[in-house]
């Protein structure tokens, strides 16, 4: 007959993935058997889950400098299309600000949105008056929605080379894994993408945008859901 021994002190319990052992001070050892404050061993921050990057990785990301519109102009000159970047004194980081500075429609502004999908950079170029649906993007890439993450400002500089609001469709630090152009851009013949900073824009034809970006057209825009009590024609305006 076998006897099951419970509460064996020599067996260490299994720790969950990402467990961050607490840091004990000498006074805490003398007063209480358990520490009162749990401090992350990676960045020395309280309440951390253990999945944060190491200080060496954080310092490496902070040392990466953003590229400039000169890098974008060099990449555009390689195509020999005669495209010149325009610099403005005011900010053009958002689609309404860029449309106001150029005097065009908001839909003509091409916003470049960076995503990180399974550690791979993916660039989506959409119209300024549309929103990107991450569910459709996940379906195109053959992954689930939880694997599609919007790139942080640090990741935009690390992978694409530019801060959000100035990501161009060409001249990236690393070549994106996929480049998708939303079908909403096909409404216009002249498109205005960002030129490498929050105050740089250039004009390009739709066919030339496909050529310099190397992307393919796909329906990635988010469908507008009608609100309760709001007529559909009001939402379309």
Short mmCIF file of C-alpha atoms in Angstrom, two decimals:
data_model
loop_
_atom_site.label_atom_id
_atom_site.label_comp_id
_atom_site.label_asym_id
_atom_site.label_seq_id
_atom_site.Cartn_x
_atom_site.Cartn_y
_atom_site.Cartn_z
CA UNK A 1 0.00 0.00 0.00
CA UNK A 2 1.48 3.32 -1.09
CA UNK A 3 1.26 6.35 1.11
CA UNK A 4 1.02 9.79 -0.52
CA UNK A 5 3.12 12.36 1.28
CA UNK A 6 1.70 15.86 1.31
CA UNK A 7 3.41 19.21 1.87
CA UNK A 8 6.89 18.02 1.06
CA UNK A 9 9.20 20.90 2.03
CA UNK A 10 12.03 19.81 -0.26
CA UNK A 11 9.91 20.11 -3.42
CA UNK A 12 9.88 23.55 -4.95
CA UNK A 13 6.53 24.53 -6.52
CA UNK A 14 6.46 25.25 -10.23
CA UNK A 15 6.54 28.91 -11.07
CA UNK A 16 4.45 30.36 -13.90
CA UNK A 17 6.04 31.62 -17.08
CA UNK A 18 7.49 35.08 -16.65
CA UNK A 19 7.67 34.81 -12.85
CA UNK A 20 9.77 37.60 -11.41
CA UNK A 21 11.34 36.70 -8.04
CA UNK A 22 10.99 39.46 -5.45
CA UNK A 23 13.91 41.35 -4.01
CA UNK A 24 14.27 41.10 -0.24
CA UNK A 25 15.98 43.62 1.93
CA UNK A 26 17.74 42.80 5.18
CA UNK A 27 15.08 44.54 7.25
CA UNK A 28 12.27 42.68 5.51
CA UNK A 29 13.97 39.37 6.27
CA UNK A 30 14.11 40.23 9.94
CA UNK A 31 10.53 41.48 10.28
CA UNK A 32 8.46 39.31 7.94
CA UNK A 33 8.96 35.97 6.18
CA UNK A 34 7.69 37.40 2.87
CA UNK A 35 8.57 40.67 1.15
CA UNK A 36 5.91 43.35 1.15
CA UNK A 37 6.98 44.90 -2.15
CA UNK A 38 7.52 42.92 -5.32
CA UNK A 39 10.16 44.56 -7.49
CA UNK A 40 10.92 43.54 -11.04
CA UNK A 41 14.45 42.24 -11.50
CA UNK A 42 14.63 43.57 -15.08
CA UNK A 43 13.87 47.27 -14.78
CA UNK A 44 13.54 47.53 -10.97
CA UNK A 45 9.92 48.54 -11.16
CA UNK A 46 7.17 47.54 -8.76
CA UNK A 47 4.32 45.39 -9.96
CA UNK A 48 6.02 44.16 -13.13
CA UNK A 49 4.80 40.93 -14.71
CA UNK A 50 8.28 39.79 -15.73
CA UNK A 51 7.83 40.22 -19.50
CA UNK A 52 9.44 43.65 -19.77
CA UNK A 53 12.66 44.02 -21.79
CA UNK A 54 16.02 44.15 -20.14
CA UNK A 55 17.79 47.48 -19.51
CA UNK A 56 20.27 46.62 -22.25
CA UNK A 57 17.45 46.20 -24.79
CA UNK A 58 15.81 49.44 -23.67
CA UNK A 59 19.10 51.33 -24.04
CA UNK A 60 19.60 49.84 -27.52
CA UNK A 61 16.16 51.05 -28.65
CA UNK A 62 16.73 54.51 -27.20
CA UNK A 63 20.06 54.85 -29.03
CA UNK A 64 18.43 54.27 -32.43
CA UNK A 65 18.03 57.62 -34.15
CA UNK A 66 15.18 58.40 -36.52
CA UNK A 67 15.86 58.89 -40.21
CA UNK A 68 15.28 62.23 -41.92
CA UNK A 69 13.41 63.39 -45.05
CA UNK A 70 16.78 63.39 -46.83
CA UNK A 71 16.79 59.59 -46.63
CA UNK A 72 13.30 59.51 -48.15
CA UNK A 73 14.34 61.88 -50.94
CA UNK A 74 17.32 59.66 -51.74
CA UNK A 75 15.03 56.64 -51.99
CA UNK A 76 12.62 58.56 -54.23
CA UNK A 77 15.41 59.73 -56.54
CA UNK A 78 16.34 56.11 -57.18
CA UNK A 79 13.02 55.62 -59.01
CA UNK A 80 13.65 58.67 -61.26
CA UNK A 81 10.05 59.89 -61.06
CA UNK A 82 10.81 63.54 -60.36
CA UNK A 83 9.16 63.53 -56.91
CA UNK A 84 10.21 66.28 -54.50
CA UNK A 85 9.38 66.44 -50.80
CA UNK A 86 7.73 69.62 -49.51
CA UNK A 87 8.51 70.92 -46.03
CA UNK A 88 5.96 72.93 -44.06
CA UNK A 89 6.36 75.23 -41.09
CA UNK A 90 3.29 73.78 -39.34
CA UNK A 91 2.71 70.20 -38.28
CA UNK A 92 1.20 67.74 -40.75
CA UNK A 93 1.30 64.70 -38.47
CA UNK A 94 -2.43 63.96 -38.78
CA UNK A 95 -4.60 63.68 -41.86
CA UNK A 96 -6.77 66.75 -41.08
CA UNK A 97 -3.69 68.91 -40.46
CA UNK A 98 -2.06 67.72 -43.67
CA UNK A 99 -5.23 68.31 -45.69
CA UNK A 100 -5.55 71.82 -44.26
CA UNK A 101 -1.94 72.64 -45.15
CA UNK A 102 -2.28 71.32 -48.71
CA UNK A 103 -5.84 72.44 -49.37
CA UNK A 104 -6.99 68.98 -50.47
CA UNK A 105 -9.44 66.37 -49.23
CA UNK A 106 -8.67 64.33 -46.14
CA UNK A 107 -9.08 61.14 -48.16
CA UNK A 108 -6.15 62.10 -50.39
CA UNK A 109 -3.75 61.93 -47.44
CA UNK A 110 -2.09 58.52 -47.32
CA UNK A 111 -1.33 57.54 -43.74
CA UNK A 112 1.25 54.81 -43.21
CA UNK A 113 0.50 52.69 -40.14
CA UNK A 114 3.04 50.21 -38.83
CA UNK A 115 2.12 46.88 -37.26
CA UNK A 116 4.21 44.16 -35.65
CA UNK A 117 2.96 40.68 -36.55
CA UNK A 118 4.92 37.84 -34.98
CA UNK A 119 8.06 40.01 -34.70
CA UNK A 120 7.76 41.07 -38.36
CA UNK A 121 7.05 44.68 -39.45
CA UNK A 122 3.97 45.13 -41.63
CA UNK A 123 3.05 48.46 -43.22
CA UNK A 124 -0.52 49.47 -44.10
CA UNK A 125 -1.12 52.55 -46.27
CA UNK A 126 -4.69 53.75 -45.96
CA UNK A 127 -6.72 56.81 -46.82
CA UNK A 128 -6.81 59.60 -44.27
CA UNK A 129 -10.57 59.38 -43.73
CA UNK A 130 -10.60 55.61 -43.12
CA UNK A 131 -9.64 53.35 -40.22
CA UNK A 132 -7.73 50.09 -40.45
CA UNK A 133 -9.41 46.86 -39.37
CA UNK A 134 -6.92 44.60 -37.61
CA UNK A 135 -9.23 41.62 -38.09
CA UNK A 136 -8.98 41.89 -41.87
CA UNK A 137 -5.23 42.35 -41.62
CA UNK A 138 -4.94 39.21 -39.51
CA UNK A 139 -6.97 37.28 -42.09
CA UNK A 140 -4.66 38.42 -44.90
CA UNK A 141 -1.59 37.32 -42.96
CA UNK A 142 -3.12 34.03 -41.83
CA UNK A 143 -2.81 34.72 -38.10
CA UNK A 144 -5.19 35.46 -35.28
CA UNK A 145 -6.08 38.96 -34.20
CA UNK A 146 -4.02 38.75 -31.00
CA UNK A 147 -0.83 38.47 -33.08
CA UNK A 148 -1.47 41.82 -34.80
CA UNK A 149 -0.03 44.60 -32.64
CA UNK A 150 0.14 48.29 -33.44
CA UNK A 151 3.77 49.40 -33.48
CA UNK A 152 4.82 51.65 -30.63
CA UNK A 153 6.76 54.88 -31.35
CA UNK A 154 10.01 53.13 -30.37
CA UNK A 155 9.22 50.19 -32.66
CA UNK A 156 8.38 52.55 -35.53
CA UNK A 157 11.82 54.11 -35.27
CA UNK A 158 13.55 50.76 -34.80
CA UNK A 159 11.87 48.89 -37.69
CA UNK A 160 10.72 51.59 -40.11
CA UNK A 161 13.12 54.38 -39.16
CA UNK A 162 10.58 57.15 -38.59
CA UNK A 163 8.35 58.35 -35.78
CA UNK A 164 4.54 58.04 -36.04
CA UNK A 165 3.08 60.87 -38.09
CA UNK A 166 5.99 60.88 -40.53
CA UNK A 167 6.32 57.26 -41.71
CA UNK A 168 6.73 57.32 -45.52
CA UNK A 169 5.85 54.50 -47.94
CA UNK A 170 9.50 54.18 -49.03
CA UNK A 171 13.00 54.53 -47.59
CA UNK A 172 12.57 52.41 -44.47
CA UNK A 173 15.33 51.25 -42.18
CA UNK A 174 14.29 47.62 -42.64
CA UNK A 175 12.19 46.32 -45.49
CA UNK A 176 8.67 45.50 -44.23
CA UNK A 177 7.50 41.92 -44.35
CA UNK A 178 4.29 42.97 -46.14
CA UNK A 179 2.98 46.26 -47.53
CA UNK A 180 -0.76 46.64 -48.08
CA UNK A 181 -2.58 49.54 -49.72
CA UNK A 182 -6.21 49.96 -48.80
CA UNK A 183 -8.66 50.01 -51.69
CA UNK A 184 -10.04 53.34 -50.45
CA UNK A 185 -7.02 55.03 -52.07
CA UNK A 186 -8.32 54.08 -55.53
CA UNK A 187 -10.85 56.91 -55.33
CA UNK A 188 -8.12 59.46 -56.12
CA UNK A 189 -5.41 59.84 -58.73
CA UNK A 190 -3.10 62.06 -56.67
CA UNK A 191 -2.02 60.89 -53.20
CA UNK A 192 -0.08 62.78 -50.50
CA UNK A 193 1.99 60.50 -48.22
CA UNK A 194 4.31 61.59 -45.42
CA UNK A 195 7.90 62.42 -46.27
CA UNK A 196 9.85 61.27 -43.24
CA UNK A 197 8.87 63.82 -40.59
CA UNK A 198 5.78 65.39 -39.07
CA UNK A 199 6.07 68.38 -41.44
CA UNK A 200 7.13 66.74 -44.74
CA UNK A 201 4.77 65.60 -47.52
CA UNK A 202 5.17 64.73 -51.19
CA UNK A 203 2.68 64.30 -54.01
CA UNK A 204 2.61 61.08 -56.00
CA UNK A 205 0.30 59.42 -58.49
CA UNK A 206 -1.55 56.30 -57.40
CA UNK A 207 0.29 54.08 -59.90
CA UNK A 208 3.63 55.50 -58.78
CA UNK A 209 2.72 54.89 -55.13
CA UNK A 210 2.23 51.21 -55.89
CA UNK A 211 5.60 51.16 -57.64
CA UNK A 212 7.68 52.83 -54.93
CA UNK A 213 6.03 51.04 -52.01
CA UNK A 214 5.89 47.58 -53.54
CA UNK A 215 2.52 46.97 -51.92
CA UNK A 216 -0.65 45.27 -53.04
CA UNK A 217 -4.23 46.48 -52.79
CA UNK A 218 -6.50 44.90 -50.19
CA UNK A 219 -9.71 45.82 -48.40
CA UNK A 220 -8.49 46.59 -44.87
CA UNK A 221 -10.74 49.49 -43.91
CA UNK A 222 -13.03 49.18 -40.92
CA UNK A 223 -16.69 49.22 -41.75
CA UNK A 224 -18.68 51.96 -40.00
CA UNK A 225 -21.37 50.44 -37.81
CA UNK A 226 -24.62 52.46 -37.69
CA UNK A 227 -25.34 53.91 -34.29
CA UNK A 228 -28.64 53.60 -32.52
CA UNK A 229 -31.07 56.25 -33.71
CA UNK A 230 -28.67 57.68 -36.33
CA UNK A 231 -29.67 57.48 -40.00
CA UNK A 232 -27.11 55.75 -42.26
CA UNK A 233 -26.89 58.74 -44.59
CA UNK A 234 -25.70 60.96 -41.73
CA UNK A 235 -22.82 58.60 -40.97
CA UNK A 236 -21.71 58.59 -44.60
CA UNK A 237 -21.28 62.34 -44.55
#
